[in-house]
Coordinates of C-alpha atoms in Angstrom, one line a residue:
Chain A
M1 CA 29.1 -20.0 0.7
L2 CA 27.3 -18.5 -2.3
G3 CA 29.4 -15.4 -1.7
L4 CA 27.9 -14.9 1.8
N5 CA 29.7 -15.0 5.0
K6 CA 28.9 -17.5 7.7
S7 CA 26.2 -15.7 9.6
D8 CA 24.5 -14.4 6.5
F9 CA 24.5 -17.8 5.0
K10 CA 22.9 -19.2 8.1
L11 CA 20.2 -16.6 8.0
F12 CA 19.7 -17.3 4.3
L13 CA 19.3 -21.0 5.1
I14 CA 16.8 -20.3 7.8
V15 CA 14.7 -18.2 5.5
C16 CA 14.8 -20.9 2.8
L17 CA 13.7 -23.6 5.3
L18 CA 10.9 -21.4 6.7
A19 CA 9.7 -20.5 3.2
L20 CA 9.8 -24.1 1.8
A21 CA 8.3 -25.7 5.0
A22 CA 5.7 -23.0 5.6
P23 CA 2.7 -25.1 4.6
I24 CA 3.7 -27.4 7.5
L25 CA 5.1 -24.9 10.0
L26 CA 2.1 -22.6 9.7
N27 CA -0.4 -25.4 10.6
P28 CA 0.6 -26.1 14.2
F29 CA -3.0 -27.1 15.2
P30 CA -5.1 -30.0 13.9
T31 CA -7.1 -28.7 10.9
D32 CA -10.6 -29.3 12.3
S33 CA -9.8 -28.2 15.9
A34 CA -11.2 -24.8 17.1
L35 CA -7.6 -23.4 17.4
G36 CA -6.8 -24.7 14.0
Q37 CA -9.8 -23.1 12.4
S38 CA -8.9 -19.8 14.0
F39 CA -5.1 -19.6 14.1
N40 CA -3.7 -21.9 11.3
A41 CA -2.2 -19.8 8.6
G42 CA -0.9 -22.6 6.4
Y43 CA -3.4 -22.1 3.6
P44 CA -2.2 -21.1 0.1
A45 CA -4.0 -17.7 -0.3
L46 CA -2.5 -16.4 3.0
M47 CA 1.0 -17.9 2.5
Q48 CA 1.2 -16.4 -1.0
R49 CA 0.6 -13.0 0.6
F50 CA 3.3 -13.6 3.2
V51 CA 6.0 -14.2 0.6
I52 CA 4.8 -11.7 -2.0
F53 CA 4.5 -8.9 0.5
G54 CA 7.8 -10.1 1.9
I55 CA 9.4 -9.4 -1.5
L56 CA 7.7 -6.0 -1.6
V57 CA 9.1 -5.0 1.8
I58 CA 12.5 -6.4 1.2
G59 CA 12.7 -4.1 -1.8
F60 CA 11.3 -1.2 0.1
N61 CA 14.0 -1.8 2.8
I62 CA 16.8 -1.5 0.2
L63 CA 15.7 2.1 -0.3
F64 CA 14.4 3.1 3.2
G65 CA 16.7 0.9 5.3
L66 CA 19.9 1.8 3.5
T67 CA 19.5 5.3 2.3
G68 CA 16.9 6.6 4.8
Y69 CA 14.7 8.0 2.0
L70 CA 11.1 7.2 2.9
S71 CA 9.1 6.5 -0.2
F72 CA 5.4 6.9 0.6
G73 CA 4.3 5.8 -2.9
H74 CA 5.7 2.3 -3.3
A75 CA 2.3 0.8 -3.9
A76 CA 2.3 2.5 -7.3
F77 CA 5.0 0.2 -8.5
L78 CA 3.1 -2.8 -7.2
G79 CA 0.0 -1.7 -9.0
V80 CA 1.9 -1.0 -12.3
G81 CA 3.5 -4.4 -12.0
S82 CA 0.1 -6.1 -11.6
Y83 CA -1.4 -4.2 -14.6
A84 CA 1.6 -5.2 -16.8
A85 CA 1.3 -8.8 -15.8
V86 CA -2.5 -9.0 -16.5
W87 CA -1.9 -7.4 -19.9
M88 CA 0.6 -10.1 -20.8
F89 CA -2.1 -12.7 -19.8
K90 CA -4.6 -10.9 -22.1
L91 CA -2.3 -10.4 -25.0
L92 CA 0.0 -13.4 -25.0
S93 CA -1.1 -16.3 -22.9
Y94 CA -1.5 -17.4 -19.3
N95 CA 2.2 -18.3 -19.1
V96 CA 3.6 -16.4 -16.1
V97 CA 7.1 -15.9 -17.4
P98 CA 6.5 -13.0 -19.8
A99 CA 4.0 -11.6 -17.3
I100 CA 6.5 -11.5 -14.4
L101 CA 9.3 -10.3 -16.7
L102 CA 7.3 -7.4 -18.0
S103 CA 6.0 -6.4 -14.6
V104 CA 9.6 -6.0 -13.4
V105 CA 10.6 -4.1 -16.4
V106 CA 7.6 -1.7 -16.5
A107 CA 7.9 -1.0 -12.7
G108 CA 11.6 -0.4 -13.3
V109 CA 11.0 2.2 -16.1
F110 CA 8.2 3.8 -14.0
S111 CA 10.5 4.1 -11.0
V112 CA 13.2 5.8 -13.1
V113 CA 10.8 8.5 -14.0
I114 CA 9.3 9.0 -10.5
G115 CA 12.8 8.6 -8.9
Y116 CA 14.4 11.1 -11.2
V117 CA 11.9 13.8 -10.1
S118 CA 11.4 12.9 -6.5
L119 CA 15.1 12.4 -5.6
R120 CA 15.7 16.1 -6.2
R121 CA 14.4 16.6 -2.7
S122 CA 15.1 14.8 0.5
G123 CA 13.4 14.2 3.8
I124 CA 9.7 14.9 4.1
Y125 CA 9.6 16.6 0.6
F126 CA 10.8 13.4 -1.0
S127 CA 8.1 11.4 0.8
I128 CA 5.4 13.9 -0.2
L129 CA 6.5 13.8 -3.9
T130 CA 6.4 10.0 -4.0
L131 CA 3.0 10.1 -2.3
A132 CA 1.8 12.6 -4.8
F133 CA 3.0 10.4 -7.7
A134 CA 1.3 7.3 -6.3
Q135 CA -2.0 9.1 -5.8
M136 CA -1.8 10.5 -9.3
S137 CA -1.2 7.0 -10.6
Y138 CA -4.2 5.8 -8.6
Q139 CA -6.5 8.5 -9.9
L140 CA -5.3 8.0 -13.5
A141 CA -5.8 4.2 -13.3
Y142 CA -9.2 4.8 -11.7
S143 CA -10.5 7.3 -14.3
V144 CA -8.5 8.7 -17.2
L145 CA -6.7 5.5 -18.2
T146 CA -9.8 3.3 -18.2
P147 CA -9.0 1.9 -21.6
I148 CA -5.8 0.4 -20.1
T149 CA -6.8 -0.3 -16.6
N150 CA -10.5 -1.0 -17.0
G151 CA -11.2 1.6 -14.3
E152 CA -13.4 0.7 -11.4
T153 CA -14.2 -2.8 -12.6
G154 CA -10.5 -3.8 -12.5
L155 CA -8.4 -5.4 -15.2
Q156 CA -9.1 -9.1 -15.9
V157 CA -8.8 -11.6 -18.7
Y158 CA -11.9 -12.2 -20.9
N159 CA -12.6 -15.0 -23.4
N160 CA -12.4 -12.7 -26.4
D161 CA -8.9 -11.4 -25.5
P162 CA -6.3 -12.1 -28.2
Q163 CA -4.0 -14.4 -26.2
I164 CA -2.0 -14.9 -29.4
L165 CA 0.4 -17.5 -27.9
M166 CA -2.4 -19.6 -26.5
R167 CA -2.6 -23.1 -28.0
A168 CA -5.4 -25.5 -27.7
G169 CA -5.3 -27.5 -24.5
D170 CA -3.3 -24.8 -22.6
P171 CA -4.6 -24.3 -19.1
T172 CA -7.0 -21.3 -18.7
V173 CA -5.4 -20.3 -15.5
P174 CA -1.9 -18.8 -14.9
H175 CA 0.7 -21.5 -15.4
L176 CA 4.5 -22.0 -15.8
F177 CA 4.8 -23.9 -19.1
G178 CA 1.8 -26.0 -18.2
W179 CA 2.5 -26.2 -14.4
R180 CA -0.7 -24.6 -13.1
M181 CA -0.4 -22.1 -10.3
N182 CA -3.6 -23.2 -8.6
D183 CA -2.8 -27.0 -8.6
K184 CA -2.1 -28.3 -5.2
T185 CA -1.0 -31.5 -3.5
E186 CA -2.7 -32.3 -0.2
L187 CA -1.2 -34.4 2.5
S188 CA -3.3 -35.7 5.4
M189 CA -1.6 -36.9 8.6
G190 CA -3.7 -37.6 11.6
G191 CA -5.8 -34.6 12.2
W192 CA -3.5 -32.4 10.0
N193 CA -4.2 -31.5 6.5
F194 CA -1.2 -29.9 4.7
V195 CA -1.7 -28.1 1.3
F196 CA 1.2 -27.6 -1.0
E197 CA 0.2 -25.3 -3.8
N198 CA 2.3 -24.6 -7.0
G199 CA 1.6 -20.9 -6.9
Y200 CA 2.9 -20.6 -3.4
Y201 CA 6.1 -22.4 -4.2
L202 CA 6.7 -20.2 -7.3
A203 CA 6.3 -17.1 -5.1
A204 CA 8.4 -18.6 -2.4
I205 CA 11.2 -19.3 -4.7
F206 CA 11.1 -15.7 -6.0
M207 CA 11.1 -14.5 -2.4
I208 CA 14.2 -16.6 -1.7
I209 CA 16.0 -15.2 -4.7
S210 CA 15.0 -11.7 -3.7
F211 CA 16.2 -12.2 -0.2
Y212 CA 19.5 -13.6 -1.5
L213 CA 20.0 -10.6 -3.8
A214 CA 19.1 -8.2 -0.9
I215 CA 21.8 -9.8 1.3
R216 CA 24.3 -9.4 -1.5
I217 CA 23.3 -5.7 -2.0
F218 CA 23.6 -5.0 1.7
R219 CA 27.1 -6.4 1.9
S220 CA 28.3 -4.9 -1.4
P221 CA 30.3 -1.7 -1.8
F222 CA 27.2 -0.3 -3.4
G223 CA 25.3 -1.0 -0.2
M224 CA 28.0 0.6 1.8
M225 CA 27.7 3.7 -0.4
L226 CA 24.0 3.8 0.3
R227 CA 24.5 3.7 4.0
A228 CA 27.1 6.5 3.6
I229 CA 24.5 8.6 1.9
K230 CA 22.2 8.1 4.8
S231 CA 25.0 9.1 7.2
N232 CA 26.5 12.2 5.6
Q233 CA 25.8 13.4 2.1
T234 CA 28.2 16.4 2.4
R235 CA 31.1 14.1 3.1
M236 CA 29.9 11.8 0.3
S237 CA 30.2 14.5 -2.4
Y238 CA 33.5 15.9 -1.0
T239 CA 34.9 12.4 -1.2
G240 CA 34.3 12.4 -4.9
L241 CA 31.1 10.4 -5.1
N242 CA 28.1 11.5 -7.0
T243 CA 25.2 10.7 -4.7
K244 CA 22.4 11.1 -7.4
P245 CA 23.0 7.9 -9.4
Y246 CA 23.5 5.9 -6.3
M247 CA 20.1 7.1 -5.0
L248 CA 18.4 6.5 -8.3
A249 CA 19.8 3.0 -8.6
A250 CA 18.6 2.2 -5.1
F251 CA 15.1 3.6 -5.9
V252 CA 14.9 1.7 -9.2
I253 CA 16.0 -1.6 -7.6
S254 CA 13.4 -1.1 -4.9
G255 CA 10.8 -0.3 -7.5
M256 CA 11.6 -3.4 -9.5
Y257 CA 11.1 -5.5 -6.3
A258 CA 7.7 -4.0 -6.0
G259 CA 7.0 -4.7 -9.6
L260 CA 7.9 -8.3 -9.1
A261 CA 5.6 -8.5 -6.2
G262 CA 2.8 -7.0 -8.3
G263 CA 3.5 -9.4 -11.1
L264 CA 3.3 -12.3 -8.7
L265 CA 0.1 -11.1 -7.2
A266 CA -1.4 -11.2 -10.7
A267 CA 0.1 -14.6 -11.4
M268 CA -1.7 -16.0 -8.3
D269 CA -5.0 -14.4 -9.3
P270 CA -5.1 -12.9 -12.8
L271 CA -7.0 -9.7 -12.0
T272 CA -6.1 -6.4 -10.6
G273 CA -7.6 -3.0 -9.7
A274 CA -6.5 0.6 -9.0
E275 CA -7.0 0.1 -5.2
R276 CA -3.6 -1.7 -5.2
M277 CA -2.0 1.7 -5.7
F278 CA -4.1 3.6 -3.0
W279 CA -2.1 5.5 -0.5
T280 CA -3.1 3.2 2.4
A281 CA -1.4 0.4 0.5
S282 CA 1.8 2.4 0.5
G283 CA 1.4 3.2 4.1
E284 CA 1.0 -0.5 4.9
I285 CA 4.4 -1.1 3.3
V286 CA 6.0 1.5 5.6
V287 CA 4.3 0.0 8.6
M288 CA 5.5 -3.5 7.7
A289 CA 9.1 -2.3 7.4
I290 CA 9.1 -0.4 10.7
L291 CA 7.3 -3.2 12.5
G292 CA 9.9 -5.8 11.3
G293 CA 13.0 -3.6 11.7
V294 CA 14.2 -1.0 9.2
G295 CA 17.6 -1.6 7.8
T296 CA 17.8 -5.2 8.9
L297 CA 17.8 -8.2 6.6
I298 CA 15.1 -10.3 8.1
G299 CA 13.0 -7.5 9.5
P300 CA 10.9 -6.8 6.3
V301 CA 10.0 -10.5 6.0
L302 CA 8.9 -10.7 9.6
G303 CA 6.9 -7.4 9.4
A304 CA 5.1 -8.4 6.2
G305 CA 4.3 -11.8 7.7
L306 CA 3.0 -10.4 11.0
I307 CA 0.7 -7.8 9.4
K308 CA -0.7 -10.2 6.8
Y309 CA -1.2 -12.8 9.6
L310 CA -3.1 -10.3 11.8
E311 CA -5.1 -9.0 8.9
N312 CA -6.3 -12.5 8.0
I313 CA -6.5 -14.1 11.4
V314 CA -7.6 -11.4 13.8
S315 CA -10.2 -10.1 11.3
K316 CA -11.7 -13.6 11.1
I317 CA -12.4 -13.9 14.8
N318 CA -15.9 -13.0 15.7
D319 CA -18.0 -12.9 18.9
S320 CA -19.4 -16.4 18.5
I321 CA -15.9 -17.8 18.2
L322 CA -14.9 -15.9 21.4
H323 CA -18.0 -17.2 23.2
S324 CA -17.0 -20.7 22.3
W325 CA -13.5 -20.1 23.8
F326 CA -14.9 -18.7 27.0
A327 CA -17.8 -21.2 27.3
F328 CA -16.3 -22.7 30.4
M329 CA -16.7 -19.4 32.3
P330 CA -19.7 -18.1 34.1
D331 CA -22.0 -16.3 31.7
W332 CA -21.4 -12.8 33.1
L333 CA -17.6 -13.1 32.9
D334 CA -17.9 -14.6 29.4
N335 CA -20.0 -11.6 28.2
L336 CA -17.7 -9.2 29.9
L337 CA -14.6 -10.5 28.3
V338 CA -16.2 -10.7 24.9
G339 CA -17.4 -7.1 25.4
I340 CA -13.8 -6.0 26.1
I341 CA -12.2 -7.9 23.3
H342 CA -15.0 -7.1 20.7
P343 CA -13.5 -3.8 19.4
F344 CA -10.2 -5.4 18.7
I345 CA -11.3 -8.3 16.4
G346 CA -13.2 -8.7 13.2
K347 CA -13.4 -5.3 11.5
G348 CA -11.5 -3.8 14.5
W349 CA -8.3 -5.6 13.6
H350 CA -6.8 -2.2 12.6
L351 CA -7.2 -1.2 16.2
T352 CA -5.1 -4.2 17.3
L353 CA -2.6 -3.4 14.6
G354 CA -2.4 0.3 15.7
L355 CA -1.8 -0.6 19.3
L356 CA 0.8 -3.2 18.3
F357 CA 2.5 -0.6 16.1
M358 CA 2.6 2.0 18.8
A359 CA 4.0 -0.6 21.3
V360 CA 6.8 -1.6 18.9
V361 CA 7.7 2.0 17.9
I362 CA 7.8 3.1 21.6
F363 CA 9.5 0.1 23.2
L364 CA 11.4 -1.5 20.3
P365 CA 12.4 1.2 17.8
G366 CA 14.4 -1.4 16.0
G367 CA 11.3 -3.4 15.3
L368 CA 10.8 -7.1 15.9
V369 CA 14.4 -7.8 15.1
Q370 CA 15.5 -5.7 18.0
G371 CA 13.0 -7.7 20.2
G372 CA 14.6 -10.9 19.0
Q373 CA 18.1 -9.5 19.7
K374 CA 17.1 -8.5 23.2
I375 CA 15.7 -12.0 23.9
G376 CA 18.9 -13.5 22.3
A377 CA 21.1 -11.3 24.5
L378 CA 19.1 -12.4 27.6
F379 CA 19.8 -16.1 26.7
N380 CA 23.4 -15.3 26.0
R381 CA 23.9 -13.7 29.4
K382 CA 22.4 -16.8 31.0
K383 CA 24.7 -19.0 29.0
K384 CA 27.7 -16.8 29.9
S385 CA 27.0 -17.2 33.6
D386 CA 26.6 -20.9 33.1
A387 CA 29.7 -21.5 31.0
A388 CA 32.6 -19.1 30.8
D389 CA 32.1 -18.3 27.1
G390 CA 29.6 -19.1 24.4
A391 CA 28.9 -15.8 22.9
T392 CA 26.9 -16.4 19.8
K393 CA 26.0 -13.4 17.8
P394 CA 22.2 -13.2 17.3
A395 CA 21.4 -13.6 13.7
E396 CA 20.4 -10.2 12.3
Chain B
M1 CA 52.8 28.6 -12.1
G2 CA 51.2 27.3 -8.9
I3 CA 49.1 24.2 -8.7
L4 CA 46.2 26.4 -7.7
E5 CA 45.8 29.7 -9.5
V6 CA 43.1 32.2 -8.4
K7 CA 42.8 35.2 -10.6
G8 CA 40.7 38.3 -10.2
V9 CA 37.9 36.6 -8.3
N10 CA 34.9 38.7 -7.3
K11 CA 31.9 37.6 -5.3
R12 CA 29.1 39.8 -4.1
F13 CA 26.3 38.9 -1.7
G14 CA 23.7 41.6 -2.2
G15 CA 25.4 44.8 -1.2
L16 CA 28.4 43.1 0.4
Q17 CA 31.6 42.6 -1.6
A18 CA 32.7 39.4 0.0
L19 CA 35.6 38.9 -2.4
G20 CA 37.1 41.7 -4.4
N21 CA 39.7 41.0 -7.0
V22 CA 41.4 38.1 -5.2
N23 CA 44.6 36.8 -6.7
L24 CA 46.3 33.8 -5.1
S25 CA 48.8 31.3 -6.2
V26 CA 49.5 28.2 -4.2
A27 CA 52.8 26.6 -5.3
E28 CA 53.2 22.9 -5.4
N29 CA 54.6 21.2 -2.4
T30 CA 54.1 24.1 0.0
V31 CA 51.9 24.8 3.0
H32 CA 50.0 28.0 2.2
A33 CA 48.0 29.7 4.9
I34 CA 45.2 32.2 4.3
I35 CA 44.6 34.3 7.3
G36 CA 42.5 37.3 8.1
P37 CA 40.1 38.7 10.7
N38 CA 36.5 37.6 10.9
G39 CA 34.5 38.5 7.8
A40 CA 37.6 38.8 5.7
G41 CA 36.2 36.4 3.1
K42 CA 38.2 33.3 4.0
S43 CA 35.3 30.9 4.0
T44 CA 33.8 32.5 0.8
L45 CA 37.1 31.9 -0.9
L46 CA 37.2 28.3 0.3
N47 CA 33.7 27.7 -0.9
V48 CA 34.7 29.0 -4.3
L49 CA 37.6 26.7 -4.4
V50 CA 35.5 23.6 -3.7
G51 CA 32.7 24.4 -6.1
K52 CA 30.1 25.3 -3.6
L53 CA 30.0 28.9 -4.7
I54 CA 30.4 30.3 -8.2
P55 CA 32.2 33.7 -8.3
D56 CA 30.7 36.6 -10.2
S57 CA 33.9 37.0 -12.2
G58 CA 37.5 35.7 -12.3
S59 CA 39.1 32.3 -12.8
V60 CA 40.2 29.5 -10.6
M61 CA 42.5 27.0 -12.2
F62 CA 43.7 23.8 -10.6
D63 CA 46.4 21.8 -12.2
G64 CA 45.8 23.5 -15.5
Q65 CA 42.0 23.0 -15.5
S66 CA 39.2 25.4 -14.4
V67 CA 37.2 24.3 -11.4
L68 CA 34.5 26.8 -11.9
G69 CA 31.0 25.4 -12.5
R70 CA 32.1 21.9 -11.4
K71 CA 30.3 20.0 -8.6
P72 CA 32.1 19.2 -5.4
H73 CA 32.5 15.6 -6.3
E74 CA 34.1 16.5 -9.6
I75 CA 36.5 18.8 -8.0
N76 CA 37.5 16.1 -5.5
Q77 CA 38.0 13.7 -8.4
M78 CA 40.5 16.3 -9.8
G79 CA 42.6 15.9 -6.7
I80 CA 41.3 18.4 -4.1
S81 CA 40.3 17.0 -0.7
R82 CA 38.7 19.1 2.0
V83 CA 38.9 19.0 5.8
F84 CA 36.0 20.8 7.5
Q85 CA 35.8 23.0 10.5
T86 CA 33.8 20.4 12.3
P87 CA 34.8 16.9 11.1
E88 CA 32.4 15.6 8.4
I89 CA 32.6 11.8 8.7
F90 CA 30.1 9.0 8.2
S91 CA 29.0 8.8 11.8
D92 CA 26.9 5.7 11.4
L93 CA 29.6 3.6 9.8
T94 CA 32.6 2.0 11.3
V95 CA 36.0 3.7 11.3
F96 CA 37.2 1.1 8.8
E97 CA 34.3 1.7 6.4
N98 CA 34.8 5.4 6.7
V99 CA 38.3 5.0 5.2
M100 CA 37.2 2.4 2.6
I101 CA 34.7 4.7 1.0
P102 CA 37.3 7.2 -0.2
C103 CA 39.4 4.3 -1.5
F104 CA 36.4 3.2 -3.6
A105 CA 35.9 6.7 -4.8
K106 CA 39.5 7.0 -5.9
R107 CA 39.5 3.6 -7.7
D108 CA 36.0 3.5 -9.2
G109 CA 35.2 7.2 -9.8
A110 CA 32.1 9.1 -8.9
F111 CA 29.7 6.2 -9.5
R112 CA 29.9 2.5 -10.1
M113 CA 27.2 -0.1 -9.8
H114 CA 28.9 -2.7 -7.8
A115 CA 25.8 -4.1 -6.1
L116 CA 26.6 -7.8 -6.3
E117 CA 30.3 -7.7 -5.4
S118 CA 31.3 -8.3 -1.8
V119 CA 33.1 -5.8 0.4
F120 CA 34.9 -8.8 1.9
H121 CA 36.6 -9.6 -1.3
E122 CA 38.1 -6.1 -1.9
K123 CA 41.6 -7.1 -0.7
D124 CA 43.4 -4.0 -2.3
I125 CA 40.9 -1.6 -0.8
K126 CA 41.1 -3.2 2.6
A127 CA 44.9 -3.2 2.6
Q128 CA 44.9 0.5 1.6
A129 CA 42.5 1.4 4.4
E130 CA 44.4 -0.7 6.9
A131 CA 47.7 1.0 6.0
M132 CA 46.2 4.4 6.3
L133 CA 44.6 3.7 9.7
A134 CA 48.0 2.3 10.9
D135 CA 49.6 5.6 9.7
V136 CA 47.3 7.7 11.9
N137 CA 47.5 5.3 14.8
M138 CA 43.8 4.3 14.7
L139 CA 44.0 0.7 13.6
E140 CA 42.8 -0.6 17.0
K141 CA 39.7 1.6 16.6
S142 CA 38.8 0.2 13.1
H143 CA 35.6 -1.5 14.2
M144 CA 34.3 1.3 16.4
V145 CA 31.3 3.2 15.1
A146 CA 32.6 6.6 14.0
S147 CA 30.1 8.6 16.1
S148 CA 31.6 7.2 19.3
L149 CA 35.1 8.6 18.6
S150 CA 36.5 11.5 20.6
R151 CA 36.6 14.9 18.8
G152 CA 40.3 14.6 18.3
D153 CA 39.9 11.1 16.8
K154 CA 37.2 12.3 14.5
R155 CA 39.5 15.0 13.1
R156 CA 42.2 12.3 12.7
L157 CA 39.8 10.1 10.9
E158 CA 38.6 12.8 8.6
M159 CA 42.3 13.6 7.8
A160 CA 42.9 9.9 7.1
M161 CA 39.8 9.8 4.7
C162 CA 41.3 12.7 2.8
L163 CA 44.9 11.5 2.7
V164 CA 44.0 8.0 1.6
Q165 CA 42.9 9.5 -1.7
D166 CA 46.4 10.9 -2.1
P167 CA 45.2 14.3 -3.1
K168 CA 47.2 16.8 -5.0
L169 CA 45.9 19.6 -2.7
L170 CA 44.5 19.3 0.8
L171 CA 42.3 22.2 1.9
L172 CA 41.9 22.7 5.6
D173 CA 39.2 24.9 7.0
E174 CA 40.2 26.1 10.4
P175 CA 41.4 22.6 11.5
T176 CA 41.8 23.6 15.1
A177 CA 38.7 25.7 15.6
G178 CA 37.1 25.2 19.0
M179 CA 39.8 22.8 20.1
A180 CA 41.4 22.6 23.5
R181 CA 45.1 23.5 23.7
A182 CA 46.3 19.9 23.8
D183 CA 44.1 18.9 20.8
T184 CA 45.5 21.9 18.9
E185 CA 49.0 20.8 19.6
N186 CA 48.2 17.3 18.5
T187 CA 46.6 18.5 15.3
I188 CA 49.7 20.6 14.5
A189 CA 51.9 17.6 15.1
L190 CA 49.7 15.5 12.9
L191 CA 49.8 18.0 10.1
K192 CA 53.5 18.4 10.4
E193 CA 53.9 14.7 10.2
I194 CA 51.7 14.5 7.1
R195 CA 53.7 17.3 5.6
T196 CA 57.1 15.7 6.1
K197 CA 56.0 12.1 5.3
R198 CA 53.9 12.8 2.3
G199 CA 54.9 16.1 1.0
I200 CA 51.3 17.1 0.2
T201 CA 50.5 20.6 -0.9
M202 CA 48.2 22.2 1.7
A203 CA 46.1 25.3 1.8
I204 CA 45.0 26.2 5.4
I205 CA 42.4 28.7 6.3
E206 CA 43.0 29.6 9.9
H207 CA 42.9 32.5 12.4
D208 CA 44.9 30.9 15.2
M209 CA 48.3 32.6 14.7
N210 CA 50.1 29.8 16.6
V211 CA 48.9 27.2 14.1
V212 CA 49.7 29.4 11.1
F213 CA 53.2 30.3 12.1
S214 CA 54.2 26.8 13.1
L215 CA 53.0 25.3 9.8
A216 CA 52.8 27.7 7.0
E217 CA 55.6 28.3 4.4
R218 CA 53.7 31.1 2.6
I219 CA 51.0 33.3 4.1
T220 CA 48.3 35.4 2.4
V221 CA 46.6 38.0 4.5
L222 CA 43.0 38.7 3.5
A223 CA 41.2 41.8 4.8
Q224 CA 37.7 42.9 3.7
G225 CA 37.7 40.5 0.8
T226 CA 41.0 41.5 -0.8
P227 CA 44.5 40.1 -0.2
L228 CA 46.7 42.6 1.6
V229 CA 50.1 40.9 1.3
E230 CA 51.6 37.6 0.5
D231 CA 54.9 36.6 2.0
T232 CA 56.9 34.2 4.2
P233 CA 55.8 33.9 7.9
E234 CA 58.9 35.8 9.1
N235 CA 58.1 38.8 6.9
I236 CA 54.4 38.7 7.7
K237 CA 55.0 38.9 11.4
G238 CA 56.7 42.3 11.1
H239 CA 54.7 43.7 8.3
P240 CA 53.1 47.0 9.3
K241 CA 50.0 46.6 7.2
V242 CA 49.3 43.3 8.7
R243 CA 49.8 44.5 12.2
E244 CA 47.3 47.2 11.5
A245 CA 44.7 45.0 9.9
Y246 CA 45.0 41.9 12.0
L247 CA 47.7 41.4 14.5
G248 CA 47.3 44.9 15.9
E249 CA 43.7 44.1 16.9
A250 CA 44.8 40.9 18.5
Q251 CA 47.4 42.6 20.7
V252 CA 44.8 44.9 22.4

């Protein structure tokens, strides 16, 4: 179906369903309950980040997962994409179509240049080169290129911007031919309040398309060549294949994914700043990919989702919320528990993330996907002992 | 005119003359062995042939075209395939994928952007790979990951990857180095089979006399970077110069 084999198609359907039903699935607790206030993730601003960072890491995984080349400067492409999109808003109009198109194109061109130079080296030297380029881009955006990037203040749309395609009555927020990104439909059922926002759905559809293209690339002869490069470059060239254009193509595709993500970030909120290109942002992408499972199809989406969830949920929990959870305990125990958990929440969420990352790398080098496969295998074994056969391959 | 013509090739590494005025002609449809003691320049010569090293002077013509200055993948596209001393295969890929990749390289050239086509739909390529694996008796191992193969099977797979491209010249770099006796015998048998079935021109670099004398039709003896003699195996065996330079040492 759609040029995919059965198990890939199943996986694709699952991702479609999850993405489209996310506003419902991510709100498991009644909106006003204590649990709902703390753990519900079904609000537009967070869901947008899930899918947009999903796109970013899916693209990163085409490079890192298939060829094994670890780019440590991917945030540069995200940042460039965002700047390109905001400039389209400033010059043309708030329509997101030219903005997103240009962000992909500009990131693509930018990655041809960076890729051409960086791919002359492999291993750690490649990573350092990409990191250096990203930091250079960050510094340029922050200082020298202020006329283009608006430096520290960040780039945003002002009333006196040309916006030459803007007609009277057009929305003054990003829109798709009049369909405003920040419009939402709310649905209240019992204690639940579900928010369906246009912007989220636009990003989700882009994520679904990106995911589909990634599956196609993984299963194509091109994808096979990239895995062959990771496996043995000597044999590759003695088989009559030129590894350089393959690597560059993978790098550019991956850069364009990042540009798309950057364009979408700007389409959700039409401003951007240099900090999007900072090296910690690049590092975050690497962490997401490794956490989810490098070289797997669904891993990047899971990794991006988990990190954005932790970032937004764990960092929101504070001592008074903890006290309210432990209110039923005697005071001394309550205080003790809050004292123990305190460093891991709020501003300390990075500590939680660090521990989680260490645990995954040590116990599940294949990331969350490997964890899922282990659980799947456990169930399969049980099923096998119950009935003679019933071996279902765990979805990748 | 041979299919491979090496003329007056010199290569120096600092003060060491690795190759000194090497002339070599490999005739089409023969098995030509290049032998010589350690340090005779066999590997240097091979690296010149595949484009890894550029000689200081001289010419290397293959099939009427110069190979000098070309990259390894370009030389492969001209029709030279190489088997390495330790098998170079795509260890993380399955046996079947290992054989499909050279098929793609042969059909599509050094690079093609086929990112949205599906491997599952490449019926011709799959049929080619399947036939090749059947030929080397590895069909039942198609779905194994290549790294889990035995050493002998890795060699067999590498050979299959080279042969599936139907090369005009197969270069073999000590194909039996470090092998147990049984594996060596198997490799000789495999090479003989390839020779009779496909009639491929081969150039073998080897120092195992057993292998050389059971396969080669022409032999060139290298010593200290220059060819001593070139002749048939029968004549080489009794040649006094060769005995002195090479076999003599071995008999001690």
